[in-house]
Tab-separated table of C-alpha atoms and ligand atoms in Angstrom:
chain	number	residue	atom	x	y	z
A	554	UNK	CA	-45.891	-62.976	-66.784
A	555	UNK	CA	-43.791	-60.691	-69.663
A	556	UNK	CA	-46.879	-57.636	-68.471
A	557	UNK	CA	-45.703	-58.162	-65.007
A	558	UNK	CA	-41.351	-58.239	-66.098
A	559	UNK	CA	-42.860	-55.237	-68.229
A	560	UNK	CA	-45.373	-53.322	-65.658
A	561	UNK	CA	-41.859	-54.125	-62.964
A	562	UNK	CA	-39.705	-52.782	-64.968
A	563	UNK	CA	-41.993	-49.657	-66.515
A	564	UNK	CA	-42.120	-48.766	-62.123
A	565	UNK	CA	-38.420	-49.554	-61.875
A	566	UNK	CA	-38.573	-46.448	-64.285
A	567	UNK	CA	-40.062	-44.104	-63.258
A	568	UNK	CA	-39.427	-44.025	-59.571
A	569	UNK	CA	-35.964	-43.641	-60.629
A	570	UNK	CA	-37.639	-40.957	-62.936
A	571	UNK	CA	-39.185	-39.465	-60.263
A	572	UNK	CA	-36.579	-39.856	-57.730
A	573	UNK	CA	-33.662	-37.525	-60.280
A	574	UNK	CA	-36.103	-35.586	-60.599
A	575	UNK	CA	-36.298	-34.788	-56.900
A	576	UNK	CA	-32.548	-34.294	-56.762
A	577	UNK	CA	-32.512	-32.001	-59.720
A	578	UNK	CA	-35.171	-29.282	-57.794
A	579	UNK	CA	-32.627	-30.518	-54.408
A	580	UNK	CA	-29.601	-29.273	-56.304
A	581	UNK	CA	-30.902	-25.969	-57.356
A	582	UNK	CA	-33.492	-25.115	-54.813
A	583	UNK	CA	-32.353	-26.489	-51.968
A	584	UNK	CA	-28.838	-25.768	-50.718
A	585	UNK	CA	-26.866	-23.345	-48.878
A	586	UNK	CA	-23.878	-23.054	-49.402
A	587	UNK	CA	-20.774	-22.690	-46.225
A	588	UNK	CA	-22.316	-21.331	-42.607
A	589	UNK	CA	-21.457	-17.774	-42.231
A	590	UNK	CA	-18.664	-17.614	-39.409
A	591	UNK	CA	-20.116	-14.890	-36.535
A	592	UNK	CA	-17.296	-13.698	-34.032
A	593	UNK	CA	-17.387	-15.218	-29.680
A	594	UNK	CA	-19.669	-18.019	-30.344
A	595	UNK	CA	-18.660	-21.894	-31.613
A	596	UNK	CA	-20.672	-23.805	-34.059
A	597	UNK	CA	-21.504	-27.322	-31.671
A	598	UNK	CA	-23.136	-29.060	-34.196
A	599	UNK	CA	-21.178	-31.505	-36.615
A	600	UNK	CA	-21.244	-30.136	-40.317
A	601	UNK	CA	-22.286	-32.128	-42.323
A	602	UNK	CA	-21.538	-32.566	-46.638
A	603	UNK	CA	-24.558	-30.900	-47.690
A	604	UNK	CA	-26.095	-27.995	-46.497
A	605	UNK	CA	-29.758	-29.167	-47.140
A	606	UNK	CA	-32.495	-26.941	-46.733
A	607	UNK	CA	-34.191	-27.072	-44.067
A	608	UNK	CA	-31.453	-28.036	-42.042
A	609	UNK	CA	-30.113	-26.549	-38.791
A	610	UNK	CA	-27.096	-25.700	-37.361
A	611	UNK	CA	-26.829	-24.508	-33.401
A	612	UNK	CA	-23.749	-22.454	-32.844
A	613	UNK	CA	-23.199	-22.266	-28.202
A	614	UNK	CA	-21.441	-19.996	-27.191
A	615	UNK	CA	-17.490	-18.610	-27.143
A	616	UNK	CA	-15.881	-20.850	-23.354
A	617	UNK	CA	-15.528	-17.468	-21.186
A	618	UNK	CA	-18.786	-16.842	-22.820
A	619	UNK	CA	-22.892	-16.814	-21.695
A	620	UNK	CA	-25.617	-16.431	-23.911
A	621	UNK	CA	-27.505	-12.942	-23.038
A	622	UNK	CA	-29.818	-13.786	-26.158
A	623	UNK	CA	-31.435	-14.758	-29.228
A	624	UNK	CA	-31.678	-18.066	-30.964
A	625	UNK	CA	-28.378	-20.682	-30.548
A	626	UNK	CA	-29.456	-21.934	-34.037
A	627	UNK	CA	-29.473	-21.255	-37.949
A	628	UNK	CA	-31.973	-22.396	-40.520
A	629	UNK	CA	-30.950	-23.316	-44.364
A	630	UNK	CA	-34.260	-21.510	-46.508
A	631	UNK	CA	-34.753	-21.098	-49.701
A	632	UNK	CA	-31.067	-21.628	-50.194
A	633	UNK	CA	-30.106	-19.307	-48.065
A	634	UNK	CA	-29.217	-19.163	-43.808
A	635	UNK	CA	-31.163	-17.623	-41.559
A	636	UNK	CA	-29.132	-14.495	-39.186
A	637	UNK	CA	-28.109	-15.275	-36.529
A	638	UNK	CA	-29.436	-13.653	-33.128
A	639	UNK	CA	-27.499	-15.907	-30.175
A	640	UNK	CA	-25.056	-12.560	-28.360
A	641	UNK	CA	-22.852	-13.648	-25.477
A	642	UNK	CA	-20.936	-12.140	-23.116
A	643	UNK	CA	-18.678	-11.938	-21.422
A	644	UNK	CA	-19.544	-14.672	-18.385
A	645	UNK	CA	-18.895	-12.868	-14.247
A	646	UNK	CA	-17.133	-14.488	-11.753
A	647	UNK	CA	-19.040	-13.335	-8.612
A	648	UNK	CA	-17.125	-12.025	-6.029
A	649	UNK	CA	-13.839	-13.484	-5.296
A	650	UNK	CA	-14.141	-14.025	-1.563
A	651	UNK	CA	-14.384	-12.231	1.953
A	652	UNK	CA	-10.463	-12.283	3.194
A	653	UNK	CA	-10.199	-11.324	6.881
A	654	UNK	CA	-8.563	-7.826	7.618
A	655	UNK	CA	-8.416	-7.673	3.728
A	656	UNK	CA	-10.146	-7.821	0.699
A	657	UNK	CA	-10.206	-8.382	-2.918
A	658	UNK	CA	-9.712	-4.651	-5.622
A	659	UNK	CA	-11.867	-5.960	-8.114
A	660	UNK	CA	-11.263	-2.704	-10.115
A	661	UNK	CA	-10.392	-4.216	-13.306
A	662	UNK	CA	-14.545	-6.553	-13.064
A	663	UNK	CA	-15.282	-9.818	-11.836
A	664	UNK	CA	-15.729	-10.673	-15.437
A	665	UNK	CA	-13.546	-13.926	-17.891
A	666	UNK	CA	-10.253	-12.191	-18.296
A	667	UNK	CA	-10.356	-10.367	-15.574
A	668	UNK	CA	-7.918	-10.469	-12.369
A	669	UNK	CA	-8.580	-9.865	-8.573
A	670	UNK	CA	-5.707	-8.576	-6.560
A	671	UNK	CA	-5.039	-9.319	-3.022
A	672	UNK	CA	-4.518	-6.037	-0.355
A	673	UNK	CA	-4.404	-6.600	3.281
A	674	UNK	CA	-4.909	-4.012	5.616
A	675	UNK	CA	-1.668	-2.698	6.570
A	676	UNK	CA	0.085	-4.057	9.688
A	677	UNK	CA	-0.981	-7.481	8.212
A	678	UNK	CA	0.727	-9.881	5.345
A	679	UNK	CA	-0.710	-11.587	2.802
A	680	UNK	CA	-0.210	-15.564	2.601
A	681	UNK	CA	-0.877	-17.708	-0.759
A	682	UNK	CA	-1.282	-15.580	-3.763
A	683	UNK	CA	-2.674	-12.530	-4.344
A	684	UNK	CA	-3.606	-12.784	-7.890
A	685	UNK	CA	-6.852	-14.857	-8.521
A	686	UNK	CA	-7.776	-15.172	-12.332
A	687	UNK	CA	-11.052	-15.337	-13.638
A	688	UNK	CA	-12.080	-18.415	-16.025
A	689	UNK	CA	-14.206	-19.892	-18.020
A	690	UNK	CA	-15.106	-22.537	-15.172
A	691	UNK	CA	-14.587	-19.019	-11.907
A	692	UNK	CA	-11.898	-18.098	-10.067
A	693	UNK	CA	-9.239	-19.840	-9.538
A	694	UNK	CA	-6.600	-20.996	-6.778
A	695	UNK	CA	-8.242	-19.952	-3.353
A	696	UNK	CA	-8.755	-17.423	-0.843
A	697	UNK	CA	-5.500	-15.893	0.632
A	698	UNK	CA	-5.217	-14.938	3.866
A	699	UNK	CA	-3.636	-11.485	5.489
A	700	UNK	CA	-1.814	-12.502	8.418
A	701	UNK	CA	-0.495	-10.237	11.336
A	702	UNK	CA	3.057	-8.889	11.213
A	703	UNK	CA	5.438	-9.802	13.685
A	704	UNK	CA	7.693	-8.695	15.220
A	705	UNK	CA	11.581	-9.764	17.306
A	706	UNK	CA	10.841	-10.096	20.446
A	707	UNK	CA	11.646	-6.390	21.931
A	708	UNK	CA	15.388	-6.229	23.993
A	709	UNK	CA	16.598	-6.821	26.805
A	710	UNK	CA	18.092	-3.681	28.453
A	711	UNK	CA	21.470	-3.418	30.775
A	712	UNK	CA	20.287	-2.134	34.842
A	713	UNK	CA	16.585	-1.561	33.080
A	714	UNK	CA	13.177	-3.614	32.865
A	715	UNK	CA	10.539	-4.165	30.191
A	716	UNK	CA	7.055	-3.779	32.172
A	717	UNK	CA	4.738	-5.232	30.165
A	718	UNK	CA	6.665	-7.634	28.688
A	719	UNK	CA	3.680	-9.429	26.058
A	720	UNK	CA	2.587	-13.118	26.321
A	721	UNK	CA	3.535	-14.463	23.061
A	722	UNK	CA	4.867	-12.205	20.288
A	723	UNK	CA	5.095	-9.137	19.423
A	724	UNK	CA	2.617	-7.922	16.895
A	725	UNK	CA	1.839	-5.180	15.022
A	726	UNK	CA	0.538	-2.021	17.532
A	727	UNK	CA	1.411	-3.911	20.970
A	728	UNK	CA	3.449	-0.636	22.836
A	729	UNK	CA	7.128	-2.447	24.848
A	730	UNK	CA	7.494	0.044	27.785
A	731	UNK	CA	11.084	-0.347	29.854
A	732	UNK	CA	11.743	1.738	32.815
A	733	UNK	CA	15.025	1.673	34.687
A	734	UNK	CA	16.289	0.347	37.558
A	735	UNK	CA	19.158	1.894	38.180
A	736	UNK	CA	20.732	5.450	36.785
A	737	UNK	CA	18.662	7.370	34.432
A	738	UNK	CA	16.350	6.085	31.024
A	739	UNK	CA	17.717	7.590	28.344
A	740	UNK	CA	15.893	6.905	24.840
A	741	UNK	CA	12.465	6.068	24.356
A	742	UNK	CA	10.470	4.296	26.779
A	743	UNK	CA	8.161	3.340	24.292
A	744	UNK	CA	8.783	1.361	21.397
A	745	UNK	CA	5.344	-0.444	18.888
A	746	UNK	CA	6.093	-1.984	16.022
A	747	UNK	CA	5.398	-1.175	13.594
A	748	UNK	CA	4.255	-2.398	10.105
A	749	UNK	CA	7.101	-3.515	8.713
A	750	UNK	CA	7.855	-5.787	12.167
A	751	UNK	CA	10.643	-4.320	13.157
A	752	UNK	CA	9.771	-1.371	16.270
A	753	UNK	CA	8.764	2.267	16.487
A	754	UNK	CA	12.332	2.878	18.093
A	755	UNK	CA	15.470	1.796	19.600
A	756	UNK	CA	14.708	0.626	22.588
A	757	UNK	CA	16.690	3.065	25.804
A	758	UNK	CA	19.216	3.058	27.861
A	759	UNK	CA	19.646	3.043	31.592
A	760	UNK	CA	22.723	5.396	32.500
A	761	UNK	CA	23.883	6.297	34.947
A	762	UNK	CA	23.291	9.548	36.824
A	763	UNK	CA	25.631	11.823	39.051
A	764	UNK	CA	23.064	15.160	39.340
A	765	UNK	CA	24.301	18.768	37.739
A	766	UNK	CA	26.308	20.955	39.518
A	767	UNK	CA	24.896	23.769	41.834
A	768	UNK	CA	25.886	27.233	38.597
A	769	UNK	CA	24.874	30.817	39.026
A	770	UNK	CA	25.257	34.074	36.822
A	771	UNK	CA	26.642	36.830	36.969
A	772	UNK	CA	25.154	39.388	37.653
A	773	UNK	CA	21.720	37.273	38.393
A	774	UNK	CA	20.244	35.497	40.424
A	775	UNK	CA	17.416	32.088	40.340
A	776	UNK	CA	14.722	32.536	40.566
A	777	UNK	CA	13.081	29.125	40.089
A	778	UNK	CA	15.054	25.180	40.947
A	779	UNK	CA	17.593	26.725	43.977
A	780	UNK	CA	18.815	23.876	44.974
A	781	UNK	CA	21.227	23.013	45.982
A	782	UNK	CA	21.157	19.577	45.042
A	783	UNK	CA	19.708	18.817	41.243
A	784	UNK	CA	19.089	15.928	39.865
A	785	UNK	CA	18.358	14.446	35.268
A	786	UNK	CA	15.763	16.528	33.997
A	787	UNK	CA	15.442	19.881	37.006
A	788	UNK	CA	15.567	23.078	36.174
A	789	UNK	CA	16.329	26.733	36.704
A	790	UNK	CA	14.881	29.708	35.806
A	791	UNK	CA	17.957	32.764	35.912
A	792	UNK	CA	17.161	36.640	35.715
A	793	UNK	CA	18.819	39.069	36.125
A	794	UNK	CA	19.859	41.789	38.635
A	795	UNK	CA	19.157	45.357	38.042
A	796	UNK	CA	21.096	47.136	34.713
A	797	UNK	CA	22.094	43.349	33.170
A	798	UNK	CA	19.519	42.437	30.079
A	799	UNK	CA	19.520	38.639	29.977
A	800	UNK	CA	21.505	36.884	26.835
A	801	UNK	CA	20.282	33.656	26.622
A	802	UNK	CA	17.058	31.467	27.945
A	803	UNK	CA	16.367	31.569	31.159
A	804	UNK	CA	15.879	28.362	32.171
A	805	UNK	CA	18.301	25.546	32.313
A	806	UNK	CA	17.316	21.462	32.118
A	807	UNK	CA	19.634	19.239	33.347
A	808	UNK	CA	20.766	16.707	31.369
A	809	UNK	CA	21.878	13.831	30.630
A	810	UNK	CA	25.428	14.186	30.297
A	811	UNK	CA	25.562	15.541	33.282
A	812	UNK	CA	24.938	19.700	32.380
A	813	UNK	CA	23.038	22.165	31.720
A	814	UNK	CA	21.259	22.611	28.569
A	815	UNK	CA	20.917	24.674	27.147
A	816	UNK	CA	23.943	26.234	27.847
A	817	UNK	CA	23.824	29.288	30.525
A	818	UNK	CA	22.627	32.180	29.948
A	819	UNK	CA	25.339	35.769	30.718
A	820	UNK	CA	23.574	39.171	32.091
A	821	UNK	CA	25.274	42.282	30.230
A	822	UNK	CA	26.145	45.513	31.400
A	823	UNK	CA	22.836	47.607	30.208
A	824	UNK	CA	24.933	50.570	28.011
A	825	UNK	CA	24.153	53.498	26.665
A	826	UNK	CA	24.168	53.288	22.490
A	827	UNK	CA	27.527	54.108	21.219
A	828	UNK	CA	28.765	55.181	17.698
A	829	UNK	CA	31.466	53.040	17.431
A	830	UNK	CA	34.418	54.207	15.410
A	831	UNK	CA	36.092	51.799	12.626
A	832	UNK	CA	40.105	51.602	13.524
A	833	UNK	CA	42.282	50.390	10.940
A	834	UNK	CA	45.196	49.504	12.605
A	835	UNK	CA	48.565	49.305	10.464
A	836	UNK	CA	52.475	49.151	11.021
A	837	UNK	CA	52.295	52.962	10.828
A	838	UNK	CA	54.077	55.267	12.808
A	839	UNK	CA	50.539	56.744	13.192
A	840	UNK	CA	49.781	55.316	16.856
A	841	UNK	CA	46.082	54.022	16.916
A	842	UNK	CA	43.141	55.625	19.080
A	843	UNK	CA	42.490	54.234	22.251
A	844	UNK	CA	38.613	52.727	21.676
A	845	UNK	CA	36.414	52.826	24.825
A	846	UNK	CA	35.921	49.964	27.105
A	847	UNK	CA	32.807	47.558	26.312
A	848	UNK	CA	31.244	48.979	23.840
A	849	UNK	CA	28.993	47.120	20.908
A	850	UNK	CA	28.417	46.369	18.101
A	851	UNK	CA	25.001	46.914	17.117
A	852	UNK	CA	23.820	46.398	13.558
B	1400	NAG	C1	11.628	-0.335	9.736
B	1400	NAG	O1	12.222	-0.644	9.027
B	1400	NAG	C2	11.486	0.289	7.809
B	1400	NAG	C3	11.417	-0.342	6.711
B	1400	NAG	O2	12.409	-1.507	6.005
B	1400	NAG	C4	12.529	1.795	8.054
B	1400	NAG	O3	12.316	1.898	6.634
B	1400	NAG	C5	12.561	1.657	9.004
B	1400	NAG	O4	14.064	3.428	8.934
B	1400	NAG	C6	13.058	0.783	10.231
B	1400	NAG	N1	12.313	1.590	11.004
B	1400	NAG	C7	13.945	2.084	12.361
B	1400	NAG	C8	13.620	2.433	13.721
B	1400	NAG	O5	14.700	0.553	12.190
B	1401	NAG	C1	24.900	36.614	23.258
B	1401	NAG	O1	26.239	36.026	24.363
B	1401	NAG	C2	26.426	35.046	23.645
B	1401	NAG	C3	26.875	33.776	23.353
B	1401	NAG	O2	27.398	33.952	24.534
B	1401	NAG	C4	27.515	35.531	22.421
B	1401	NAG	O3	27.740	35.416	21.073
B	1401	NAG	C5	27.023	37.124	22.069
B	1401	NAG	O4	27.440	38.599	21.444
B	1401	NAG	C6	26.349	38.198	22.967
B	1401	NAG	N1	25.047	38.966	22.488
B	1401	NAG	C7	25.167	40.559	22.687
B	1401	NAG	C8	24.092	40.699	22.800
B	1401	NAG	O5	26.283	40.659	24.116
B	1402	NAG	C1	25.440	13.680	25.497
B	1402	NAG	O1	27.423	12.913	25.441
B	1402	NAG	C2	27.187	12.490	24.228
B	1402	NAG	C3	28.139	11.736	24.206
B	1402	NAG	O2	29.596	11.872	24.324
B	1402	NAG	C4	26.676	12.921	22.772
B	1402	NAG	O3	27.085	12.207	22.314
B	1402	NAG	C5	25.636	13.925	22.882
B	1402	NAG	O4	24.953	14.700	22.452
B	1402	NAG	C6	25.019	14.606	24.980
B	1402	NAG	N1	24.634	15.276	24.791
B	1402	NAG	C7	23.850	16.555	24.887
B	1402	NAG	C8	22.072	16.868	24.629
B	1402	NAG	O5	24.455	17.350	24.635
């Protein structure tokens, strides 16, 4: 029995010795320091208290980043951490989506952290959020809509009507045409619904028009538009009689104000060029030299 006891005690001693030696060896040769910090990656493994020989630590890419290449682990070998070869890159969110009558401006890019801006075609306006962010889970928000611009109902006019009154709302690009049931139309006959949601101009007016008076030009005659009745828009062409030259425009038109536009020309007698003398009129005893009549100054 004492032999057994001794034997048992010896075994315990031997095991303790071996364990002690083993621990000593491990603590001397098999321990790594703190694993290094790497940018753009995070440590996935819950770090143990001791970084012992053979331990493997796993890394992953930061949020919004994905693995491009390399291994995600490092190992403690001969008291040294192996080099982390993991390379991460920003994730791509892909296309932010299609917009009817618009598009996304992705000049910034479609990677994590980038923004896509919705742009509507001319004559369309944005409904919804115009910006989408590329987040770790993909594009945030929803695809906005581009709605056609609307104009208010076209205005009615006195003594006139719309010849093509549209059914329902007037939208961008639609044109509205007016006509007068009485009088003459002054202004723009056609209005277009613009991208701003207003009309291209004020509506026309229907104005009473009694016509223009028949007119003559002294020392001239009509070559067209002999009359005698002249309505809005009618014209008269004039020519001067021999020996006279026309001053002004040879054609006038019956305007909205029942007058001829532009003003009537005149026919002026052709005269030989005469030299003019400057006469100084003063309150002196010397009587002023009488100047010849009908003298033109030519500059
Ligand atoms: C329509 O609206 C735009 C923008 O507000 C403005 O610049 C333009 O002058 C307007 N047009 C008319 C005919 O009022
Ligand atoms: C032509 O008529 C205008 C306006 O009536 C007048 O001012 C101008 O002197 C005339 N020109 C000539 C060369 O007579
Ligand atoms: C017509 O008369 C109106 C009001 O008097 C005036 O504002 C307009 O300038 C005139 N138009 C022409 C072409 O003479």
